[in-house]
């Protein structure tokens, strides 16, 4: 029968050191992954907020659209549109 050879105390100590080093390395990697996940969640939340704001802006623009039967000029951005005065077009310009 094959019996495992007993480990010397030096072998056990070196195995424990190697195991301790591996645990430390894994702990650091887990910490880095947790930080990355937190950052991704924050980014996702910020993007969701931006999307929600954009949807609200689009909805506001769409609510300003006139009915299809309305022939007025569209003012989607809410800017004031100067009225054109036909009298201004007939005045001569001087250069």
JSON list of C-alpha atoms in Angstrom, two decimals:
[
{"chain": "A", "resi": 1, "resn": "UNK", "atom": "CA", "xyz": [0.00, 0.00, 0.00]},
{"chain": "A", "resi": 2, "resn": "UNK", "atom": "CA", "xyz": [1.04, 3.51, -0.74]},
{"chain": "A", "resi": 3, "resn": "UNK", "atom": "CA", "xyz": [1.03, 5.80, 2.24]},
{"chain": "A", "resi": 4, "resn": "UNK", "atom": "CA", "xyz": [1.51, 9.52, 1.77]},
{"chain": "A", "resi": 5, "resn": "UNK", "atom": "CA", "xyz": [4.81, 10.71, 3.03]},
{"chain": "A", "resi": 6, "resn": "UNK", "atom": "CA", "xyz": [4.45, 12.86, 6.12]},
{"chain": "A", "resi": 7, "resn": "UNK", "atom": "CA", "xyz": [5.07, 16.53, 5.47]},
{"chain": "A", "resi": 8, "resn": "UNK", "atom": "CA", "xyz": [7.89, 18.20, 7.25]},
{"chain": "A", "resi": 9, "resn": "UNK", "atom": "CA", "xyz": [7.11, 21.36, 9.15]},
{"chain": "A", "resi": 10, "resn": "UNK", "atom": "CA", "xyz": [8.96, 23.37, 6.50]},
{"chain": "A", "resi": 11, "resn": "UNK", "atom": "CA", "xyz": [6.68, 22.08, 3.75]},
{"chain": "A", "resi": 12, "resn": "UNK", "atom": "CA", "xyz": [3.57, 22.91, 5.76]},
{"chain": "A", "resi": 13, "resn": "UNK", "atom": "CA", "xyz": [4.84, 26.40, 6.50]},
{"chain": "A", "resi": 14, "resn": "UNK", "atom": "CA", "xyz": [5.67, 27.08, 2.84]},
{"chain": "A", "resi": 15, "resn": "UNK", "atom": "CA", "xyz": [2.27, 25.74, 1.77]},
{"chain": "A", "resi": 16, "resn": "UNK", "atom": "CA", "xyz": [0.57, 28.01, 4.31]},
{"chain": "A", "resi": 17, "resn": "UNK", "atom": "CA", "xyz": [2.60, 30.97, 3.06]},
{"chain": "A", "resi": 18, "resn": "UNK", "atom": "CA", "xyz": [1.62, 30.18, -0.55]},
{"chain": "A", "resi": 19, "resn": "UNK", "atom": "CA", "xyz": [-2.01, 29.78, 0.49]},
{"chain": "A", "resi": 20, "resn": "UNK", "atom": "CA", "xyz": [-1.90, 33.04, 2.45]},
{"chain": "A", "resi": 21, "resn": "UNK", "atom": "CA", "xyz": [-0.41, 34.84, -0.56]},
{"chain": "A", "resi": 22, "resn": "UNK", "atom": "CA", "xyz": [-3.14, 33.42, -2.82]},
{"chain": "A", "resi": 23, "resn": "UNK", "atom": "CA", "xyz": [-5.87, 34.49, -0.40]},
{"chain": "A", "resi": 24, "resn": "UNK", "atom": "CA", "xyz": [-4.40, 37.99, -0.21]},
{"chain": "A", "resi": 25, "resn": "UNK", "atom": "CA", "xyz": [-4.20, 38.24, -4.02]},
{"chain": "A", "resi": 26, "resn": "UNK", "atom": "CA", "xyz": [-7.80, 37.04, -4.38]},
{"chain": "A", "resi": 27, "resn": "UNK", "atom": "CA", "xyz": [-8.97, 39.49, -1.71]},
{"chain": "A", "resi": 28, "resn": "UNK", "atom": "CA", "xyz": [-7.36, 42.36, -3.64]},
{"chain": "A", "resi": 29, "resn": "UNK", "atom": "CA", "xyz": [-8.94, 41.21, -6.91]},
{"chain": "A", "resi": 30, "resn": "UNK", "atom": "CA", "xyz": [-12.37, 40.92, -5.26]},
{"chain": "A", "resi": 31, "resn": "UNK", "atom": "CA", "xyz": [-11.97, 44.45, -3.89]},
{"chain": "A", "resi": 32, "resn": "UNK", "atom": "CA", "xyz": [-11.07, 45.76, -7.36]},
{"chain": "A", "resi": 33, "resn": "UNK", "atom": "CA", "xyz": [-14.08, 43.99, -8.87]},
{"chain": "A", "resi": 34, "resn": "UNK", "atom": "CA", "xyz": [-16.38, 45.45, -6.21]},
{"chain": "A", "resi": 35, "resn": "UNK", "atom": "CA", "xyz": [-15.06, 48.95, -6.97]},
{"chain": "A", "resi": 36, "resn": "UNK", "atom": "CA", "xyz": [-15.61, 48.39, -10.69]},
{"chain": "A", "resi": 37, "resn": "UNK", "atom": "CA", "xyz": [-19.18, 47.19, -10.08]},
{"chain": "A", "resi": 38, "resn": "UNK", "atom": "CA", "xyz": [-19.89, 50.25, -7.91]},
{"chain": "A", "resi": 39, "resn": "UNK", "atom": "CA", "xyz": [-18.54, 52.55, -10.65]},
{"chain": "A", "resi": 40, "resn": "UNK", "atom": "CA", "xyz": [-20.62, 50.78, -13.30]},
{"chain": "A", "resi": 41, "resn": "UNK", "atom": "CA", "xyz": [-23.75, 51.12, -11.19]},
{"chain": "A", "resi": 42, "resn": "UNK", "atom": "CA", "xyz": [-23.10, 54.85, -10.73]},
{"chain": "A", "resi": 43, "resn": "UNK", "atom": "CA", "xyz": [-22.52, 55.27, -14.47]},
{"chain": "A", "resi": 44, "resn": "UNK", "atom": "CA", "xyz": [-25.69, 53.33, -15.26]},
{"chain": "A", "resi": 45, "resn": "UNK", "atom": "CA", "xyz": [-27.70, 55.50, -12.87]},
{"chain": "A", "resi": 46, "resn": "UNK", "atom": "CA", "xyz": [-26.29, 58.68, -14.44]},
{"chain": "A", "resi": 47, "resn": "UNK", "atom": "CA", "xyz": [-27.11, 57.42, -17.93]},
{"chain": "A", "resi": 48, "resn": "UNK", "atom": "CA", "xyz": [-30.64, 56.48, -16.86]},
{"chain": "A", "resi": 49, "resn": "UNK", "atom": "CA", "xyz": [-31.10, 60.01, -15.51]},
{"chain": "A", "resi": 50, "resn": "UNK", "atom": "CA", "xyz": [-29.83, 61.51, -18.77]},
{"chain": "A", "resi": 51, "resn": "UNK", "atom": "CA", "xyz": [-32.16, 59.30, -20.78]},
{"chain": "A", "resi": 52, "resn": "UNK", "atom": "CA", "xyz": [-35.10, 60.29, -18.58]},
{"chain": "A", "resi": 53, "resn": "UNK", "atom": "CA", "xyz": [-34.25, 64.00, -19.03]},
{"chain": "A", "resi": 54, "resn": "UNK", "atom": "CA", "xyz": [-33.98, 63.55, -22.79]},
{"chain": "A", "resi": 55, "resn": "UNK", "atom": "CA", "xyz": [-37.33, 61.78, -22.89]},
{"chain": "A", "resi": 56, "resn": "UNK", "atom": "CA", "xyz": [-38.91, 64.66, -20.95]},
{"chain": "A", "resi": 57, "resn": "UNK", "atom": "CA", "xyz": [-37.41, 67.19, -23.39]},
{"chain": "A", "resi": 58, "resn": "UNK", "atom": "CA", "xyz": [-38.71, 65.21, -26.36]},
{"chain": "A", "resi": 59, "resn": "UNK", "atom": "CA", "xyz": [-42.14, 64.99, -24.76]},
{"chain": "A", "resi": 60, "resn": "UNK", "atom": "CA", "xyz": [-42.16, 68.77, -24.18]},
{"chain": "A", "resi": 61, "resn": "UNK", "atom": "CA", "xyz": [-41.23, 69.35, -27.83]},
{"chain": "A", "resi": 62, "resn": "UNK", "atom": "CA", "xyz": [-43.89, 66.93, -29.02]},
{"chain": "A", "resi": 63, "resn": "UNK", "atom": "CA", "xyz": [-46.50, 68.62, -26.85]},
{"chain": "A", "resi": 64, "resn": "UNK", "atom": "CA", "xyz": [-45.73, 71.92, -28.62]},
{"chain": "A", "resi": 65, "resn": "UNK", "atom": "CA", "xyz": [-46.45, 70.49, -32.04]},
{"chain": "A", "resi": 66, "resn": "UNK", "atom": "CA", "xyz": [-49.56, 72.03, -33.58]},
{"chain": "A", "resi": 67, "resn": "UNK", "atom": "CA", "xyz": [-52.38, 69.88, -34.82]},
{"chain": "A", "resi": 68, "resn": "UNK", "atom": "CA", "xyz": [-51.92, 68.61, -38.36]},
{"chain": "A", "resi": 69, "resn": "UNK", "atom": "CA", "xyz": [-54.65, 70.97, -39.58]},
{"chain": "A", "resi": 70, "resn": "UNK", "atom": "CA", "xyz": [-52.75, 73.97, -38.12]},
{"chain": "A", "resi": 71, "resn": "UNK", "atom": "CA", "xyz": [-50.70, 75.70, -40.83]},
{"chain": "A", "resi": 72, "resn": "UNK", "atom": "CA", "xyz": [-48.61, 77.88, -38.53]},
{"chain": "A", "resi": 73, "resn": "UNK", "atom": "CA", "xyz": [-44.82, 77.66, -38.49]},
{"chain": "A", "resi": 74, "resn": "UNK", "atom": "CA", "xyz": [-43.48, 75.22, -35.90]},
{"chain": "A", "resi": 75, "resn": "UNK", "atom": "CA", "xyz": [-41.55, 76.63, -32.97]},
{"chain": "A", "resi": 76, "resn": "UNK", "atom": "CA", "xyz": [-40.13, 73.47, -31.40]},
{"chain": "A", "resi": 77, "resn": "UNK", "atom": "CA", "xyz": [-37.36, 75.10, -29.40]},
{"chain": "A", "resi": 78, "resn": "UNK", "atom": "CA", "xyz": [-39.54, 77.73, -27.76]},
{"chain": "A", "resi": 79, "resn": "UNK", "atom": "CA", "xyz": [-37.55, 80.58, -29.31]},
{"chain": "A", "resi": 80, "resn": "UNK", "atom": "CA", "xyz": [-39.31, 83.74, -30.28]},
{"chain": "A", "resi": 81, "resn": "UNK", "atom": "CA", "xyz": [-39.85, 83.99, -34.01]},
{"chain": "A", "resi": 82, "resn": "UNK", "atom": "CA", "xyz": [-39.72, 87.56, -35.28]},
{"chain": "A", "resi": 83, "resn": "UNK", "atom": "CA", "xyz": [-42.74, 88.50, -37.29]},
{"chain": "A", "resi": 84, "resn": "UNK", "atom": "CA", "xyz": [-42.01, 89.56, -40.82]},
{"chain": "A", "resi": 85, "resn": "UNK", "atom": "CA", "xyz": [-43.42, 92.91, -41.75]},
{"chain": "A", "resi": 86, "resn": "UNK", "atom": "CA", "xyz": [-44.11, 93.25, -45.50]},
{"chain": "A", "resi": 87, "resn": "UNK", "atom": "CA", "xyz": [-43.39, 96.97, -45.27]},
{"chain": "A", "resi": 88, "resn": "UNK", "atom": "CA", "xyz": [-39.77, 96.27, -44.26]},
{"chain": "A", "resi": 89, "resn": "UNK", "atom": "CA", "xyz": [-39.13, 94.33, -47.44]},
{"chain": "A", "resi": 90, "resn": "UNK", "atom": "CA", "xyz": [-39.91, 97.27, -49.72]},
{"chain": "A", "resi": 91, "resn": "UNK", "atom": "CA", "xyz": [-37.50, 99.76, -48.12]},
{"chain": "A", "resi": 92, "resn": "UNK", "atom": "CA", "xyz": [-34.30, 100.40, -50.09]},
{"chain": "A", "resi": 93, "resn": "UNK", "atom": "CA", "xyz": [-31.04, 99.61, -48.41]},
{"chain": "A", "resi": 94, "resn": "UNK", "atom": "CA", "xyz": [-28.02, 101.87, -48.45]},
{"chain": "A", "resi": 95, "resn": "UNK", "atom": "CA", "xyz": [-24.50, 100.51, -48.49]}
]
